[in-house]
Amino acid sequence: VLFAASLSAAAAASADNCPLFHPPCAPCKNAGFLQKNNSLDEKNRIASSFRDRQTPKNQLSCENSDREARYRRTETDFSNLFARDLLPAKNGEEPTMQFLLEVMDILTNYVRKTFDRSTKVLDFHHPHQLLEGMEGFNLELSDQPESLEQILVDCRDTLKYGVRTGHPRFFNQLSSGLDIIGLAGEWLTSTANTNMFTYEIAPVFVLMEQLTLKKMREMIGWPNGEGDGLFSPGGAISNMYSVMVARYKYFPEVKTKGMSAAPRLVLFTSEHSHYSITKAGAALGFGKENVILLSTDERGRVIPADLEAKIISVKQKGYHPLFVNATAGTTVYGAFDPINEIADICEKYNLWLHVDGAWGGGLLMSRQHRHKLNGVERANSVTWNPHKMMGVPLQCSAILVREKGILQGCNSMCAGYLFQPDKQYDVTYDTGDKAIQCGRHVDIFKFWLMWKAKGTTGFEEHIDRCLELSEYLYNKIKDREGYEMVFEGQPQHTNVCFWYIPPGLRDMPPGDERRERLHKVAPKIKAMMMESGTTMVGYQPQGNKVNFFRMVVSNHAVTRSDIDFLIDEIERLGNDL
Amino acid sequence: VLFAASLSAAAAASADNCPLFHPPCAPCKNAGFLQKNNSLDEKNRIASSFRDRQTPKNQLSCENSDREARYRRTETDFSNLFARDLLPAKNGEEPTMQFLLEVMDILTNYVRKTFDRSTKVLDFHHPHQLLEGMEGFNLELSDQPESLEQILVDCRDTLKYGVRTGHPRFFNQLSSGLDIIGLAGEWLTSTANTNMFTYEIAPVFVLMEQLTLKKMREMIGWPNGEGDGLFSPGGAISNMYSVMVARYKYFPEVKTKGMSAAPRLVLFTSEHSHYSITKAGAALGFGKENVILLSTDERGRVIPADLEAKIISVKQKGYHPLFVNATAGTTVYGAFDPINEIADICEKYNLWLHVDGAWGGGLLMSRQHRHKLNGVERANSVTWNPHKMMGVPLQCSAILVREKGILQGCNSMCAGYLFQPDKQYDVTYDTGDKAIQCGRHVDIFKFWLMWKAKGTTGFEEHIDRCLELSEYLYNKIKDREGYEMVFEGQPQHTNVCFWYIPPGLRDMPPGDERRERLHKVAPKIKAMMMESGTTMVGYQPQGNKVNFFRMVVSNHAVTRSDIDFLIDEIERLGNDL
């Protein structure tokens, strides 16, 4: 209610002194009026506008006017205020509120511009340019404090030289968009500034996490949503958890004795899968060469027969096949591995089945698309990143495990000094000992709040819409002159992979020269896009395929016009290559 | 400038209609005026106050009055607004701004109360109570969306039933306090919503991270601040990195071939050290039993001779001593291991030296206290969590490595589809392949901004002040009736460990019965503290010592009066036990 109160008092105050009140003019709005070289006039204007923002407590009547005298320019000029003047400083409340409101102004302005297609996606500079220092923006740290005025300038400049990942024409990552509810949730999380390891200091967040994980397990299809899980710092760590838990399930003695207590253990994952499975293999002591890559079909989906053949081959060598990762939504092609067929093989040979749904897990929220993950309920563990397809702010990744207690068994160290058993509440709610982290960031609240605000149906609409948009793109370019699709047929996820062939290459015969030239097209177009700041889309090679564009849609601000814009832009920039 | 503009227009508007303007009354401020059962009168008042908050763009003159007509109650009543009405919805800008300003109101109100000693630290409820649902606060998720009014209620209630970790009387964790600059930084980070893995999408943050890590390495004392590092999701993961990098340095083939390519590797860490070293040993395939705990003196510091003896013993068994962790600031006692003496032994036997300064690293910022880490410049790697002693919001933990390139060598998988070499900028700024994460949260900005705002000297003052306060506590209780110190002499860090002996136990002879009763005192007092909500402090047993209180200070809002309050409260609650 504070804010409404502040406004009412500000309004009351200005009823008395409206002539003194100068709204900021357009030029100084654009020029960053808090720059150190403000003229005195500008400073006066700023000071008066902040003065009017003030509200003493318990003085909320319209007629109150003596209050006004409390606020003088010296109190509201940020160039004379420093961090030490803010709370908990004596009389720090007013400058604190002023400062936070000013920050809020910067942020809401940024939010508005993010959705405004007339703004750039980015204002590109090379590292050396930013390091040398842009006007008024110096990244170096010093011994002495800077004024709050400079801090506010730094906040503006940080956003100015950054990338608007929520812009409707930012297509560069699997995570994009700026969800307003999620943003509010993340602001609240920052303000609460607590830690997930015990119920004691995060009672509400710990319960939200439990309820949300249960709901996710229900969507996976595990009976009654039973099982376990955690939010972790990203899909790579979630995948790492799955490997750790699989090892603990089959060879619990490794926890105590190390890898030498087990036979040579082998993990399987597709050649199109995310590199984090191999990274986990290297980190956890399996070794990269014991992570065997499975062949895929032309659409990037694991060939089950190849899995079975490789399991048999490994067993013949005397090694122990432990774990299979099936990807639900690969990074580049957006392919969904055939989970049921893989699950049959895992059951036959007694392997742990993990489904990496970091990217594709969100499709479980859609009645229309969830069939792409058929069989996921047979998995032993699932990675699912709401921060990707579901538009939750970064970071928000869940590892879900079907067997209850196994996360605890795998990771607990029973540190009595952190997790006391003799508390007055039910300490099974303390999650810290299940994690490989000690402190753990609160990633749940924004997601929980979005789920409340959108409902399951809201997520479903979001996902269906993104997939429709990518279908629109696919239909638009699949037969268009100058485009070649990387794989045939409609994509399974929002990933649309294609080459743009500039006019100068269209008549070239296939061969190395054409390949070499085509390989350079996407990087060149991308560099020009970034320099003009109009849009961003990813590219990469894959296997023996030269660089191609990978278009993805996960931002709910995107419309067909943005898809059209991207294609126009590629053609505009690539026409002369 | 948006916000000032909004205010000026609101002020201008109310100059015309001040009689319509009702500030919220005290009762509805306390009752949560956004509850669903608002009376119509209340809703009218709310609607009118929001209406006055509106500002159309480019209509900023004091005389403008027709603008007012644009905002009617139906547009500003959150009970009829839903997430789908916010941006990117058509005409979504106004409700978005209103909603975010309302959230901001909730948050700034929370910030003000956090520093207000007349508020409680927490409003304790058992898990089952919160799960059953408090009035108007239901944690369950549903298929259908909730109104924004309910979402705002949920935000208020989430804070209401949480724990004020920034309250001057919250002493429960090593991380406490609510730094206003850090908070602003975290809000901005959430709004920017990007990811640290490439310069491409986080140009400013990537450079800030590099500069800040260099500065930290300079403070450690590595020549020219050379070396490498990353911010990671907490001290446990930072410590895990140190073990991985040590293994890669001595046995790089483990990355490819797994642990079977190396001899039996042994890690050493003190019995007082954080459990994350042992956890890393278990996770990375060394096995818990190959993490050898070192004996400490009565103050909790490693005895170097014990380290050397254990290294020799391990070698005699044919195992390979790999890694020593020296703790700079243990979790319970706040002890600093003698780094120089440990470094001598590491050099003699060719072991990797890691310093876990998660808790004590901040003392490097203080000319008065940095000697406690003498020898840290000889370490091969250092963990340092600015989110602990330096008051940076959670999470902010750095792993710093003296040898450049080794993080990359250890962790890179060269995923061409994520880290393209053919970009237009210097791709050595892409950090993703150094990390075990793929996406990585932006933890740097809040810390960078605080450093700018406080300067190195500001951190120094903060640290000196916290240590003074703990000296004050130590001097106050060391000879006070009813207190026993857990170890003799002035603590090295802010940790003050003590038993409170209730009057009924003071005359009991030493023995099992007294121990058993004393063991229950701290948990009982803690439970009563939490139920009364007045303060929070940690307790735990350690070795053969029964439960004792561990007091720590890292919050810059704490004063001597808060220390006095804690002692009074312990005595008030514990008097009759």
CSV table of N, CA, C and O in Angstrom, one decimal, chain B residues 482-517:
chain,number,residue,atom,x,y,z
B,482,GLY,N,26.2,-17.9,33.4
B,482,GLY,CA,25.3,-18.6,32.5
B,482,GLY,C,25.8,-18.9,31.1
B,482,GLY,O,25.1,-19.5,30.3
B,483,TYR,N,27.0,-18.5,30.8
B,483,TYR,CA,27.6,-18.7,29.5
B,483,TYR,C,28.9,-19.5,29.6
B,483,TYR,O,29.7,-19.3,30.5
B,484,GLU,N,29.1,-20.4,28.6
B,484,GLU,CA,30.4,-21.1,28.5
B,484,GLU,C,30.8,-21.0,27.1
B,484,GLU,O,30.0,-21.2,26.2
B,485,MET,N,32.0,-20.6,26.8
B,485,MET,CA,32.5,-20.5,25.5
B,485,MET,C,32.9,-21.9,25.0
B,485,MET,O,33.4,-22.7,25.8
B,486,VAL,N,32.7,-22.1,23.7
B,486,VAL,CA,33.0,-23.5,23.2
B,486,VAL,C,34.5,-23.6,23.0
B,486,VAL,O,35.0,-24.7,23.1
B,487,PHE,N,35.2,-22.5,22.6
B,487,PHE,CA,36.6,-22.6,22.6
B,487,PHE,C,37.2,-21.3,23.2
B,487,PHE,O,36.5,-20.3,23.3
B,488,GLU,N,38.4,-21.4,23.7
B,488,GLU,CA,39.0,-20.3,24.4
B,488,GLU,C,39.5,-19.2,23.4
B,488,GLU,O,39.9,-19.6,22.3
B,489,GLY,N,39.5,-18.0,23.9
B,489,GLY,CA,40.2,-17.0,23.2
B,489,GLY,C,39.3,-16.3,22.2
B,489,GLY,O,38.2,-16.8,21.8
B,490,GLN,N,39.7,-15.2,21.7
B,490,GLN,CA,38.9,-14.4,20.8
B,490,GLN,C,38.8,-15.1,19.4
B,490,GLN,O,39.7,-15.5,18.9
B,491,PRO,N,37.5,-15.1,18.9
B,491,PRO,CA,37.3,-15.8,17.6
B,491,PRO,C,38.1,-15.1,16.5
B,491,PRO,O,38.3,-13.9,16.5
B,492,GLN,N,38.5,-15.9,15.5
B,492,GLN,CA,39.2,-15.3,14.3
B,492,GLN,C,38.2,-14.6,13.4
B,492,GLN,O,38.6,-13.7,12.7
B,493,HIS,N,37.0,-15.2,13.3
B,493,HIS,CA,36.0,-14.6,12.4
B,493,HIS,C,34.9,-14.1,13.2
B,493,HIS,O,35.0,-13.9,14.4
B,494,THR,N,33.7,-13.8,12.6
B,494,THR,CA,32.6,-13.3,13.4
B,494,THR,C,31.9,-14.4,14.2
B,494,THR,O,30.9,-14.1,14.9
B,495,ASN,N,32.3,-15.7,14.0
B,495,ASN,CA,31.6,-16.8,14.7
B,495,ASN,C,31.9,-16.7,16.2
B,495,ASN,O,33.1,-16.8,16.6
B,496,VAL,N,30.9,-16.6,17.0
B,496,VAL,CA,31.1,-16.8,18.4
B,496,VAL,C,30.2,-18.0,18.9
B,496,VAL,O,29.0,-18.0,18.7
B,497,CYS,N,30.9,-19.0,19.4
B,497,CYS,CA,30.2,-20.2,19.7
B,497,CYS,C,30.1,-20.3,21.3
B,497,CYS,O,31.1,-20.2,22.0
B,498,PHE,N,28.9,-20.6,21.7
B,498,PHE,CA,28.8,-20.6,23.2
B,498,PHE,C,27.6,-21.5,23.6
B,498,PHE,O,26.6,-21.7,22.8
B,499,TRP,N,27.7,-21.9,24.9
B,499,TRP,CA,26.5,-22.6,25.5
B,499,TRP,C,25.8,-21.6,26.4
B,499,TRP,O,26.5,-20.8,27.1
B,500,TYR,N,24.5,-21.6,26.4
B,500,TYR,CA,23.8,-20.9,27.5
B,500,TYR,C,23.4,-21.9,28.5
B,500,TYR,O,22.8,-23.0,28.1
B,501,ILE,N,23.8,-21.7,29.7
B,501,ILE,CA,23.4,-22.7,30.8
B,501,ILE,C,22.3,-22.1,31.6
B,501,ILE,O,22.5,-21.1,32.3
B,502,PRO,N,21.1,-22.7,31.5
B,502,PRO,CA,20.0,-22.1,32.3
B,502,PRO,C,20.3,-22.3,33.8
B,502,PRO,O,21.0,-23.2,34.1
B,503,PRO,N,19.7,-21.4,34.6
B,503,PRO,CA,20.0,-21.5,36.0
B,503,PRO,C,19.9,-22.9,36.6
B,503,PRO,O,20.7,-23.3,37.4
B,504,GLY,N,18.9,-23.7,36.2
B,504,GLY,CA,18.7,-25.0,36.7
B,504,GLY,C,19.8,-26.0,36.4
B,504,GLY,O,19.9,-27.0,37.1
B,505,LEU,N,20.6,-25.7,35.5
B,505,LEU,CA,21.8,-26.6,35.1
B,505,LEU,C,23.1,-26.1,35.7
B,505,LEU,O,24.1,-26.8,35.6
B,506,ARG,N,23.1,-24.9,36.2
B,506,ARG,CA,24.4,-24.3,36.6
B,506,ARG,C,25.1,-25.0,37.7
B,506,ARG,O,26.3,-25.0,37.8
B,507,ASP,N,24.3,-25.6,38.6
B,507,ASP,CA,24.9,-26.3,39.7
B,507,ASP,C,25.1,-27.8,39.5
B,507,ASP,O,25.5,-28.5,40.4
B,508,MET,N,24.7,-28.2,38.4
B,508,MET,CA,24.8,-29.7,38.1
B,508,MET,C,26.2,-30.1,37.9
B,508,MET,O,27.0,-29.4,37.3
B,509,PRO,N,26.6,-31.2,38.5
B,509,PRO,CA,28.0,-31.7,38.2
B,509,PRO,C,28.1,-32.1,36.8
B,509,PRO,O,27.2,-32.6,36.2
B,510,PRO,N,29.4,-32.0,36.2
B,510,PRO,CA,29.6,-32.5,34.9
B,510,PRO,C,29.2,-34.0,34.8
B,510,PRO,O,29.3,-34.7,35.8
B,511,GLY,N,28.8,-34.4,33.6
B,511,GLY,CA,28.4,-35.8,33.5
B,511,GLY,C,27.4,-36.0,32.4
B,511,GLY,O,27.0,-35.0,31.8
B,512,ASP,N,27.0,-37.2,32.2
B,512,ASP,CA,26.1,-37.5,31.1
B,512,ASP,C,24.7,-36.8,31.2
B,512,ASP,O,24.2,-36.3,30.2
B,513,GLU,N,24.2,-36.7,32.4
B,513,GLU,CA,22.9,-36.1,32.6
B,513,GLU,C,22.9,-34.6,32.2
B,513,GLU,O,22.1,-34.1,31.5
B,514,ARG,N,24.0,-33.9,32.7
B,514,ARG,CA,24.1,-32.5,32.4
B,514,ARG,C,24.3,-32.3,30.9
B,514,ARG,O,23.6,-31.5,30.3
B,515,ARG,N,25.1,-33.2,30.3
B,515,ARG,CA,25.3,-33.1,28.8
B,515,ARG,C,24.0,-33.3,28.1
B,515,ARG,O,23.7,-32.6,27.2
B,516,GLU,N,23.2,-34.3,28.5
B,516,GLU,CA,22.0,-34.6,27.8
B,516,GLU,C,21.0,-33.4,27.9
B,516,GLU,O,20.3,-33.0,27.0
B,517,ARG,N,21.0,-32.8,29.1
B,517,ARG,CA,20.0,-31.7,29.3
B,517,ARG,C,20.5,-30.5,28.5
B,517,ARG,O,19.8,-29.8,27.9
